[in-house]
């Protein structure tokens, strides 16, 4: 019988379907089911390699189209004005792989051809520009003179054999253009190659040059090198080739030749500019078309590839195709409707149909989530996927997780900062989802809904602690319940005349608390007057430690569904709800007391009382009585001890006995059925069952019993981290406030410098340490309490996630990765 509690409490009811369709309808059927997004296909060809599957060729076609689309993306990145790509697709414009593939191939070929021609033309233009930069330099640049008019190198030329290069006086020279980032290195290399017998001049080119490979603008430098020997010429020429410097002729002795060359280069540059402009316009038209359709093309290719990947998982038998898939029971009508629509769109002659099939395989787990519950479900799934029809811990963690965080992080001010940040993320949710945000900020933004709950619970527990940035506050006025008299006369006036118990054997000036006659408790939270006492830390220790035990027992009892017989939880509630001030004034006779006569009862130490449960059963210390005149307390303690001892064999014995009897009954039933059928080889089902081993069952149950007994103790103790972190947070806040604010204010003499510095230190310390590191620490501890102490009581976490085939998930993958230039 299906579970009625489907949704978030338990997994939705899942059904294994077998789909039968005609071969021609297979593609459209998978596409329609992908649009529906509610079926998870099973691989029916697990023993077939990827290269031997039927649609491997089509998958490769899609990968080739993906390569072309990546090439188009690179071209868009190089285009300075193509930073925005249209991601809105008109539903009327339908593309298929068969129609898109030749279009992409032709466009890629054309674009590559244009890029090749454009790069060649740009190389020629850069060469002409470099030559023009050399030709337009003033003649003094090539005379080899310093500022005083003297030659730096004065070696005479060899008249017998005229070397290549031009001469100026007794020197030869070479001129050219080199990239500016290599100019300094080039000069040093030339100096070393010629052993200093050179003189080099450089000047930055007037215009920048466009790099054909990257499209970036590059700065270049015009240089001229003067030298004397033929060997220096050969060395310099080789250095120019290695440093990618281009040499250009310049004859300073023939100004007319220089002028004619300049005019010729200028005309060539104009012709090249015209040709480059036409090529860029044609290329821009293609890029604009790519920009408008890239998202549609990429989505089409990815969808087709995903469809063929699913088709490779199906079973093809002639003209019939069989598919197996998991689907939620509530979506069966939608699946049937998708089969009918695919049958009509493909023109199939045979009707497609589906059949639910029985299986012993564990179905996948599927929980319906929304924006709020998604983050809680992801935290649980990080521990392990719930087994099918297993209770989902996310139902509880939606509230218990931020609540335990608030217990450890209780502070009104710090909680308000966290709430403010989370509220800002929720307010700007749509804008942040549409933008590319930092990875760390994106992680915090993803937990915005759990973050706002954590902040609100921290504010709530901050009111319970009356803690605001480490300061004790009185939000509901002054206290009218507890006072702290310093002497007996003040005690008599404010609290009555019975003071023997309070001041017996104590220091005269000790600050002791007493209840005001006719007073009322503080409205909410801890009484603010506790901050003035000397035993404040001791009181907080006791309060928060016991509160941590109570919360731990409640949560673990919820996991075990055993919230009744728990002596720790019961005794603490009794102590907190007992008016011990009245008990102090009561003189009673205690049986078994070391001294006869009446005694004043003190508040019992629960830690000591519980320890004596096991160390001294049957005996109770004088100050360990919880009930006035309750002689049966000894019997209660002994009874609880016996119950705990009896519980161990109850955990250990029944399950092995039940399994033994069940196996014995099952074996007899199979044997009788086997004899009725007849023969020894006609009932192979009996051979499929594993042999029952009683020792294995007993050993397994012993291990489980030991784990459970030890876990009850260790897991309860683990909840003391609530006490430890809450106390540490409060003390750290108080330290920051006293040393970063109070101390600088006391040192400030009216200048305001110390106050400003102190506030800055306190603010950044509170923001970084308390709101940053401390919140992360409390988050991790709350996570551990849920994963280990709570979930291990009932949660197996060994299920499989329901991952439906959904084409909508491809939209995010299809968005082109075009960075804004």
mmCIF file of N, CA and C in Angstrom, residues 181-294:
data_model
loop_
_atom_site.group_PDB
_atom_site.id
_atom_site.type_symbol
_atom_site.label_atom_id
_atom_site.label_comp_id
_atom_site.label_asym_id
_atom_site.label_seq_id
_atom_site.Cartn_x
_atom_site.Cartn_y
_atom_site.Cartn_z
ATOM 1 N N UNK A 181 58.216 46.644 -25.108
ATOM 2 C CA UNK A 181 58.589 45.856 -23.941
ATOM 3 C C UNK A 181 59.866 45.044 -24.157
ATOM 4 N N UNK A 182 60.360 44.976 -25.413
ATOM 5 C CA UNK A 182 61.610 44.269 -25.691
ATOM 6 C C UNK A 182 62.759 45.224 -25.997
ATOM 7 N N UNK A 183 62.498 46.518 -26.059
ATOM 8 C CA UNK A 183 63.517 47.479 -26.505
ATOM 9 C C UNK A 183 64.717 47.520 -25.569
ATOM 10 N N UNK A 184 64.455 47.562 -24.250
ATOM 11 C CA UNK A 184 65.567 47.656 -23.295
ATOM 12 C C UNK A 184 66.433 46.396 -23.342
ATOM 13 N N UNK A 185 65.812 45.229 -23.418
ATOM 14 C CA UNK A 185 66.571 43.988 -23.499
ATOM 15 C C UNK A 185 67.364 43.918 -24.811
ATOM 16 N N UNK A 186 66.744 44.352 -25.893
ATOM 17 C CA UNK A 186 67.427 44.353 -27.187
ATOM 18 C C UNK A 186 68.681 45.237 -27.148
ATOM 19 N N UNK A 187 68.590 46.384 -26.521
ATOM 20 C CA UNK A 187 69.740 47.288 -26.431
ATOM 21 C C UNK A 187 70.867 46.650 -25.629
ATOM 22 N N UNK A 188 70.553 45.980 -24.524
ATOM 23 C CA UNK A 188 71.593 45.337 -23.729
ATOM 24 C C UNK A 188 72.270 44.203 -24.501
ATOM 25 N N UNK A 189 71.478 43.431 -25.238
ATOM 26 C CA UNK A 189 72.052 42.331 -26.011
ATOM 27 C C UNK A 189 72.956 42.850 -27.129
ATOM 28 N N UNK A 190 72.531 43.894 -27.793
ATOM 29 C CA UNK A 190 73.378 44.480 -28.848
ATOM 30 C C UNK A 190 74.670 45.018 -28.259
ATOM 31 N N UNK A 191 74.589 45.635 -27.102
ATOM 32 C CA UNK A 191 75.784 46.181 -26.445
ATOM 33 C C UNK A 191 76.772 45.064 -26.109
ATOM 34 N N UNK A 192 76.271 43.960 -25.602
ATOM 35 C CA UNK A 192 77.155 42.846 -25.253
ATOM 36 C C UNK A 192 77.696 42.145 -26.500
ATOM 37 N N UNK A 193 76.857 42.025 -27.538
ATOM 38 C CA UNK A 193 77.315 41.341 -28.750
ATOM 39 C C UNK A 193 78.425 42.109 -29.452
ATOM 40 N N UNK A 194 78.360 43.429 -29.382
ATOM 41 C CA UNK A 194 79.390 44.260 -30.052
ATOM 42 C C UNK A 194 80.483 44.695 -29.083
ATOM 43 N N UNK A 195 80.411 44.236 -27.848
ATOM 44 C CA UNK A 195 81.391 44.593 -26.806
ATOM 45 C C UNK A 195 81.491 46.104 -26.621
ATOM 46 N N UNK A 196 80.360 46.752 -26.717
ATOM 47 C CA UNK A 196 80.302 48.188 -26.477
ATOM 48 C C UNK A 196 80.591 49.041 -27.687
ATOM 49 N N UNK A 197 80.955 48.445 -28.793
ATOM 50 C CA UNK A 197 81.270 49.226 -29.999
ATOM 51 C C UNK A 197 79.981 49.507 -30.778
ATOM 52 N N UNK A 198 79.101 50.231 -30.175
ATOM 53 C CA UNK A 198 77.833 50.558 -30.808
ATOM 54 C C UNK A 198 77.258 51.811 -30.157
ATOM 55 N N UNK A 199 76.302 52.377 -30.868
ATOM 56 C CA UNK A 199 75.545 53.500 -30.334
ATOM 57 C C UNK A 199 74.120 53.332 -30.830
ATOM 58 N N UNK A 200 73.162 53.345 -29.900
ATOM 59 C CA UNK A 200 71.780 53.060 -30.252
ATOM 60 C C UNK A 200 70.874 54.186 -29.779
ATOM 61 N N UNK A 201 69.949 54.561 -30.662
ATOM 62 C CA UNK A 201 68.942 55.550 -30.328
ATOM 63 C C UNK A 201 67.554 54.926 -30.490
ATOM 64 N N UNK A 202 66.632 55.315 -29.614
ATOM 65 C CA UNK A 202 65.260 54.809 -29.672
ATOM 66 C C UNK A 202 64.286 55.958 -29.494
ATOM 67 N N UNK A 203 63.112 55.795 -30.087
ATOM 68 C CA UNK A 203 62.027 56.752 -29.920
ATOM 69 C C UNK A 203 60.706 55.978 -30.050
ATOM 70 N N UNK A 204 59.747 56.310 -29.198
ATOM 71 C CA UNK A 204 58.463 55.617 -29.222
ATOM 72 C C UNK A 204 57.660 56.024 -30.450
ATOM 73 N N UNK A 205 57.039 55.031 -31.089
ATOM 74 C CA UNK A 205 56.230 55.300 -32.276
ATOM 75 C C UNK A 205 55.034 56.175 -31.912
ATOM 76 N N UNK A 206 54.614 57.008 -32.890
ATOM 77 C CA UNK A 206 53.541 57.949 -32.636
ATOM 78 C C UNK A 206 52.201 57.243 -32.457
ATOM 79 N N UNK A 207 51.977 56.130 -33.120
ATOM 80 C CA UNK A 207 50.717 55.407 -33.055
ATOM 81 C C UNK A 207 50.943 53.994 -32.520
ATOM 82 N N UNK A 208 49.872 53.453 -31.947
ATOM 83 C CA UNK A 208 49.927 52.068 -31.482
ATOM 84 C C UNK A 208 49.525 51.124 -32.615
ATOM 85 N N UNK A 209 49.879 49.857 -32.454
ATOM 86 C CA UNK A 209 49.656 48.861 -33.499
ATOM 87 C C UNK A 209 48.739 47.775 -32.957
ATOM 88 N N UNK A 210 47.810 47.328 -33.784
ATOM 89 C CA UNK A 210 46.878 46.285 -33.395
ATOM 90 C C UNK A 210 47.487 44.911 -33.644
ATOM 91 N N UNK A 211 47.476 44.088 -32.592
ATOM 92 C CA UNK A 211 48.021 42.744 -32.700
ATOM 93 C C UNK A 211 47.035 41.850 -33.449
ATOM 94 N N UNK A 212 47.415 41.229 -34.562
ATOM 95 C CA UNK A 212 46.470 40.391 -35.304
ATOM 96 C C UNK A 212 46.007 39.165 -34.525
ATOM 97 N N UNK A 213 46.813 38.650 -33.632
ATOM 98 C CA UNK A 213 46.464 37.426 -32.911
ATOM 99 C C UNK A 213 45.449 37.674 -31.802
ATOM 100 N N UNK A 214 45.630 38.770 -31.056
ATOM 101 C CA UNK A 214 44.771 39.023 -29.890
ATOM 102 C C UNK A 214 43.831 40.204 -30.077
ATOM 103 N N UNK A 215 44.130 41.088 -31.018
ATOM 104 C CA UNK A 215 43.316 42.283 -31.196
ATOM 105 C C UNK A 215 43.658 43.395 -30.237
ATOM 106 N N UNK A 216 44.660 43.229 -29.379
ATOM 107 C CA UNK A 216 45.069 44.267 -28.436
ATOM 108 C C UNK A 216 45.972 45.276 -29.128
ATOM 109 N N UNK A 217 45.984 46.495 -28.578
ATOM 110 C CA UNK A 217 46.849 47.551 -29.102
ATOM 111 C C UNK A 217 48.220 47.441 -28.440
ATOM 112 N N UNK A 218 49.274 47.454 -29.265
ATOM 113 C CA UNK A 218 50.646 47.249 -28.800
ATOM 114 C C UNK A 218 51.463 48.496 -29.108
ATOM 115 N N UNK A 219 52.284 48.885 -28.155
ATOM 116 C CA UNK A 219 53.167 50.030 -28.348
ATOM 117 C C UNK A 219 54.509 49.555 -28.876
ATOM 118 N N UNK A 220 55.050 50.271 -29.866
ATOM 119 C CA UNK A 220 56.328 49.875 -30.478
ATOM 120 C C UNK A 220 57.312 51.034 -30.454
ATOM 121 N N UNK A 221 58.585 50.678 -30.673
ATOM 122 C CA UNK A 221 59.688 51.638 -30.569
ATOM 123 C C UNK A 221 60.527 51.591 -31.844
ATOM 124 N N UNK A 222 60.843 52.771 -32.383
ATOM 125 C CA UNK A 222 61.748 52.891 -33.536
ATOM 126 C C UNK A 222 63.175 53.011 -33.012
ATOM 127 N N UNK A 223 64.087 52.241 -33.605
ATOM 128 C CA UNK A 223 65.477 52.274 -33.140
ATOM 129 C C UNK A 223 66.418 52.416 -34.329
ATOM 130 N N UNK A 224 67.616 52.909 -34.029
ATOM 131 C CA UNK A 224 68.713 52.942 -34.985
ATOM 132 C C UNK A 224 69.980 52.570 -34.232
ATOM 133 N N UNK A 225 70.772 51.645 -34.802
ATOM 134 C CA UNK A 225 72.001 51.156 -34.173
ATOM 135 C C UNK A 225 73.181 51.526 -35.077
ATOM 136 N N UNK A 226 74.159 52.230 -34.509
ATOM 137 C CA UNK A 226 75.383 52.607 -35.234
ATOM 138 C C UNK A 226 76.498 51.659 -34.819
ATOM 139 N N UNK A 227 77.258 51.185 -35.765
ATOM 140 C CA UNK A 227 78.354 50.251 -35.504
ATOM 141 C C UNK A 227 79.408 50.477 -36.574
ATOM 142 N N UNK A 228 80.519 49.772 -36.466
ATOM 143 C CA UNK A 228 81.628 50.028 -37.384
ATOM 144 C C UNK A 228 82.040 48.799 -38.193
ATOM 145 N N UNK A 229 81.999 47.596 -37.611
ATOM 146 C CA UNK A 229 82.577 46.416 -38.255
ATOM 147 C C UNK A 229 81.497 45.578 -38.922
ATOM 148 N N UNK A 230 81.940 44.791 -39.945
ATOM 149 C CA UNK A 230 81.033 43.902 -40.659
ATOM 150 C C UNK A 230 80.504 42.801 -39.735
ATOM 151 N N UNK A 231 81.351 42.293 -38.840
ATOM 152 C CA UNK A 231 80.920 41.243 -37.929
ATOM 153 C C UNK A 231 79.815 41.728 -36.999
ATOM 154 N N UNK A 232 79.872 42.985 -36.607
ATOM 155 C CA UNK A 232 78.812 43.550 -35.773
ATOM 156 C C UNK A 232 77.487 43.575 -36.524
ATOM 157 N N UNK A 233 77.539 43.832 -37.827
ATOM 158 C CA UNK A 233 76.311 43.835 -38.630
ATOM 159 C C UNK A 233 75.633 42.464 -38.600
ATOM 160 N N UNK A 234 76.397 41.425 -38.765
ATOM 161 C CA UNK A 234 75.829 40.068 -38.770
ATOM 162 C C UNK A 234 75.212 39.723 -37.417
ATOM 163 N N UNK A 235 75.905 40.088 -36.345
ATOM 164 C CA UNK A 235 75.381 39.799 -35.018
ATOM 165 C C UNK A 235 74.092 40.564 -34.731
ATOM 166 N N UNK A 236 74.074 41.837 -35.111
ATOM 167 C CA UNK A 236 72.885 42.651 -34.850
ATOM 168 C C UNK A 236 71.699 42.136 -35.654
ATOM 169 N N UNK A 237 71.955 41.711 -36.884
ATOM 170 C CA UNK A 237 70.870 41.203 -37.713
ATOM 171 C C UNK A 237 70.269 39.924 -37.122
ATOM 172 N N UNK A 238 71.107 39.045 -36.588
ATOM 173 C CA UNK A 238 70.603 37.831 -35.962
ATOM 174 C C UNK A 238 69.805 38.151 -34.697
ATOM 175 N N UNK A 239 70.289 39.164 -33.938
ATOM 176 C CA UNK A 239 69.539 39.566 -32.742
ATOM 177 C C UNK A 239 68.178 40.145 -33.117
ATOM 178 N N UNK A 240 68.105 40.859 -34.202
ATOM 179 C CA UNK A 240 66.822 41.406 -34.653
ATOM 180 C C UNK A 240 65.844 40.290 -34.997
ATOM 181 N N UNK A 241 66.338 39.246 -35.638
ATOM 182 C CA UNK A 241 65.467 38.124 -35.987
ATOM 183 C C UNK A 241 64.972 37.400 -34.742
ATOM 184 N N UNK A 242 65.850 37.222 -33.745
ATOM 185 C CA UNK A 242 65.459 36.512 -32.534
ATOM 186 C C UNK A 242 64.538 37.342 -31.641
ATOM 187 N N UNK A 243 64.664 38.658 -31.674
ATOM 188 C CA UNK A 243 63.846 39.532 -30.833
ATOM 189 C C UNK A 243 62.616 40.051 -31.569
ATOM 190 N N UNK A 244 62.339 39.500 -32.762
ATOM 191 C CA UNK A 244 61.169 39.878 -33.555
ATOM 192 C C UNK A 244 61.155 41.370 -33.872
ATOM 193 N N UNK A 245 62.353 41.882 -34.150
ATOM 194 C CA UNK A 245 62.478 43.275 -34.608
ATOM 195 C C UNK A 245 62.555 43.288 -36.131
ATOM 196 N N UNK A 246 61.877 44.243 -36.748
ATOM 197 C CA UNK A 246 61.824 44.329 -38.204
ATOM 198 C C UNK A 246 62.729 45.465 -38.671
ATOM 199 N N UNK A 247 63.616 45.177 -39.636
ATOM 200 C CA UNK A 247 64.544 46.181 -40.193
ATOM 201 C C UNK A 247 63.946 46.810 -41.442
ATOM 202 N N UNK A 248 64.147 48.097 -41.593
ATOM 203 C CA UNK A 248 63.636 48.838 -42.743
ATOM 204 C C UNK A 248 64.769 49.715 -43.312
ATOM 205 N N UNK A 249 64.821 49.881 -44.639
ATOM 206 C CA UNK A 249 65.881 50.711 -45.242
ATOM 207 C C UNK A 249 65.600 52.205 -45.063
ATOM 208 N N UNK A 250 66.662 52.945 -44.848
ATOM 209 C CA UNK A 250 66.563 54.397 -44.749
ATOM 210 C C UNK A 250 67.926 54.970 -45.152
ATOM 211 N N UNK A 251 67.959 55.674 -46.294
ATOM 212 C CA UNK A 251 69.203 56.245 -46.820
ATOM 213 C C UNK A 251 69.199 57.726 -46.544
ATOM 214 N N UNK A 252 69.962 58.106 -45.529
ATOM 215 C CA UNK A 252 69.979 59.518 -45.133
ATOM 216 C C UNK A 252 70.675 60.401 -46.164
ATOM 217 N N UNK A 253 71.486 59.776 -47.006
ATOM 218 C CA UNK A 253 72.195 60.563 -48.031
ATOM 219 C C UNK A 253 71.313 60.853 -49.236
ATOM 220 N N UNK A 254 70.115 60.287 -49.313
ATOM 221 C CA UNK A 254 69.222 60.505 -50.460
ATOM 222 C C UNK A 254 67.855 60.918 -49.951
ATOM 223 N N UNK A 255 67.655 62.193 -49.609
ATOM 224 C CA UNK A 255 66.368 62.668 -49.108
ATOM 225 C C UNK A 255 65.242 62.465 -50.127
ATOM 226 N N UNK A 256 65.557 62.597 -51.440
ATOM 227 C CA UNK A 256 64.521 62.415 -52.450
ATOM 228 C C UNK A 256 63.986 60.986 -52.455
ATOM 229 N N UNK A 257 64.893 60.008 -52.295
ATOM 230 C CA UNK A 257 64.467 58.608 -52.230
ATOM 231 C C UNK A 257 63.602 58.359 -51.003
ATOM 232 N N UNK A 258 63.949 58.978 -49.895
ATOM 233 C CA UNK A 258 63.161 58.828 -48.670
ATOM 234 C C UNK A 258 61.769 59.398 -48.864
ATOM 235 N N UNK A 259 61.674 60.553 -49.548
ATOM 236 C CA UNK A 259 60.379 61.180 -49.766
ATOM 237 C C UNK A 259 59.491 60.342 -50.674
ATOM 238 N N UNK A 260 60.060 59.790 -51.727
ATOM 239 C CA UNK A 260 59.292 58.955 -52.639
ATOM 240 C C UNK A 260 58.804 57.668 -51.945
ATOM 241 N N UNK A 261 59.661 57.099 -51.152
ATOM 242 C CA UNK A 261 59.268 55.885 -50.416
ATOM 243 C C UNK A 261 58.154 56.176 -49.422
ATOM 244 N N UNK A 262 58.222 57.356 -48.789
ATOM 245 C CA UNK A 262 57.188 57.739 -47.832
ATOM 246 C C UNK A 262 55.829 57.867 -48.510
ATOM 247 N N UNK A 263 55.819 58.519 -49.705
ATOM 248 C CA UNK A 263 54.557 58.667 -50.433
ATOM 249 C C UNK A 263 54.002 57.309 -50.856
ATOM 250 N N UNK A 264 54.870 56.440 -51.319
ATOM 251 C CA UNK A 264 54.441 55.112 -51.756
ATOM 252 C C UNK A 264 53.873 54.315 -50.592
ATOM 253 N N UNK A 265 54.519 54.358 -49.435
ATOM 254 C CA UNK A 265 54.037 53.649 -48.244
ATOM 255 C C UNK A 265 52.700 54.224 -47.789
ATOM 256 N N UNK A 266 52.552 55.549 -47.863
ATOM 257 C CA UNK A 266 51.308 56.184 -47.447
ATOM 258 C C UNK A 266 50.144 55.750 -48.331
ATOM 259 N N UNK A 267 50.372 55.682 -49.655
ATOM 260 C CA UNK A 267 49.305 55.227 -50.560
ATOM 261 C C UNK A 267 48.925 53.776 -50.277
ATOM 262 N N UNK A 268 49.914 52.943 -50.042
ATOM 263 C CA UNK A 268 49.635 51.537 -49.742
ATOM 264 C C UNK A 268 48.823 51.403 -48.454
ATOM 265 N N UNK A 269 49.116 52.213 -47.471
ATOM 266 C CA UNK A 269 48.386 52.176 -46.211
ATOM 267 C C UNK A 269 46.919 52.554 -46.413
ATOM 268 N N UNK A 270 46.657 53.549 -47.259
ATOM 269 C CA UNK A 270 45.270 53.938 -47.507
ATOM 270 C C UNK A 270 44.492 52.808 -48.199
ATOM 271 N N UNK A 271 45.130 52.175 -49.158
ATOM 272 C CA UNK A 271 44.466 51.052 -49.827
ATOM 273 C C UNK A 271 44.186 49.910 -48.846
ATOM 274 N N UNK A 272 45.144 49.642 -47.982
ATOM 275 C CA UNK A 272 44.952 48.575 -47.002
ATOM 276 C C UNK A 272 43.839 48.911 -46.010
ATOM 277 N N UNK A 273 43.760 50.190 -45.608
ATOM 278 C CA UNK A 273 42.692 50.600 -44.683
ATOM 279 C C UNK A 273 41.320 50.369 -45.295
ATOM 280 N N UNK A 274 41.197 50.695 -46.586
ATOM 281 C CA UNK A 274 39.904 50.486 -47.254
ATOM 282 C C UNK A 274 39.540 49.007 -47.299
ATOM 283 N N UNK A 275 40.510 48.174 -47.670
ATOM 284 C CA UNK A 275 40.251 46.732 -47.751
ATOM 285 C C UNK A 275 39.943 46.149 -46.372
ATOM 286 N N UNK A 276 40.667 46.572 -45.349
ATOM 287 C CA UNK A 276 40.440 46.077 -43.985
ATOM 288 C C UNK A 276 39.067 46.487 -43.488
ATOM 289 N N UNK A 277 38.635 47.712 -43.806
ATOM 290 C CA UNK A 277 37.322 48.168 -43.360
ATOM 291 C C UNK A 277 36.207 47.316 -43.967
ATOM 292 N N UNK A 278 36.332 47.005 -45.275
ATOM 293 C CA UNK A 278 35.320 46.166 -45.911
ATOM 294 C C UNK A 278 35.306 44.777 -45.278
ATOM 295 N N UNK A 279 36.477 44.226 -45.032
ATOM 296 C CA UNK A 279 36.560 42.902 -44.410
ATOM 297 C C UNK A 279 35.978 42.911 -43.001
ATOM 298 N N UNK A 280 36.255 43.961 -42.231
ATOM 299 C CA UNK A 280 35.727 44.055 -40.868
ATOM 300 C C UNK A 280 34.214 44.195 -40.873
ATOM 301 N N UNK A 281 33.662 44.921 -41.850
ATOM 302 C CA UNK A 281 32.210 45.071 -41.926
ATOM 303 C C UNK A 281 31.528 43.732 -42.202
ATOM 304 N N UNK A 282 32.095 42.977 -43.140
ATOM 305 C CA UNK A 282 31.526 41.658 -43.430
ATOM 306 C C UNK A 282 31.639 40.756 -42.208
ATOM 307 N N UNK A 283 32.795 40.812 -41.568
ATOM 308 C CA UNK A 283 33.006 39.991 -40.374
ATOM 309 C C UNK A 283 32.073 40.425 -39.247
ATOM 310 N N UNK A 284 31.835 41.735 -39.116
ATOM 311 C CA UNK A 284 30.944 42.238 -38.068
ATOM 312 C C UNK A 284 29.516 41.777 -38.285
ATOM 313 N N UNK A 285 29.083 41.689 -39.560
ATOM 314 C CA UNK A 285 27.731 41.205 -39.841
ATOM 315 C C UNK A 285 27.570 39.752 -39.385
ATOM 316 N N UNK A 286 28.586 38.948 -39.647
ATOM 317 C CA UNK A 286 28.517 37.544 -39.218
ATOM 318 C C UNK A 286 28.534 37.444 -37.696
ATOM 319 N N UNK A 287 29.388 38.238 -37.064
ATOM 320 C CA UNK A 287 29.462 38.205 -35.598
ATOM 321 C C UNK A 287 28.149 38.667 -34.982
ATOM 322 N N UNK A 288 27.511 39.662 -35.586
ATOM 323 C CA UNK A 288 26.223 40.137 -35.072
ATOM 324 C C UNK A 288 25.161 39.046 -35.180
ATOM 325 N N UNK A 289 25.177 38.313 -36.271
ATOM 326 C CA UNK A 289 24.236 37.205 -36.428
ATOM 327 C C UNK A 289 24.504 36.124 -35.389
ATOM 328 N N UNK A 290 25.775 35.853 -35.138
ATOM 329 C CA UNK A 290 26.144 34.873 -34.104
ATOM 330 C C UNK A 290 25.683 35.354 -32.736
ATOM 331 N N UNK A 291 25.850 36.642 -32.477
ATOM 332 C CA UNK A 291 25.473 37.187 -31.169
ATOM 333 C C UNK A 291 23.981 37.034 -30.910
ATOM 334 N N UNK A 292 23.166 37.204 -31.934
ATOM 335 C CA UNK A 292 21.732 37.121 -31.769
ATOM 336 C C UNK A 292 21.230 35.680 -31.618
ATOM 337 N N UNK A 293 21.995 34.712 -32.117
ATOM 338 C CA UNK A 293 21.501 33.335 -32.163
ATOM 339 C C UNK A 293 22.352 32.344 -31.373
ATOM 340 N N UNK A 294 23.421 32.820 -30.711
ATOM 341 C CA UNK A 294 24.342 31.883 -30.067
ATOM 342 C C UNK A 294 23.650 31.085 -28.967
#
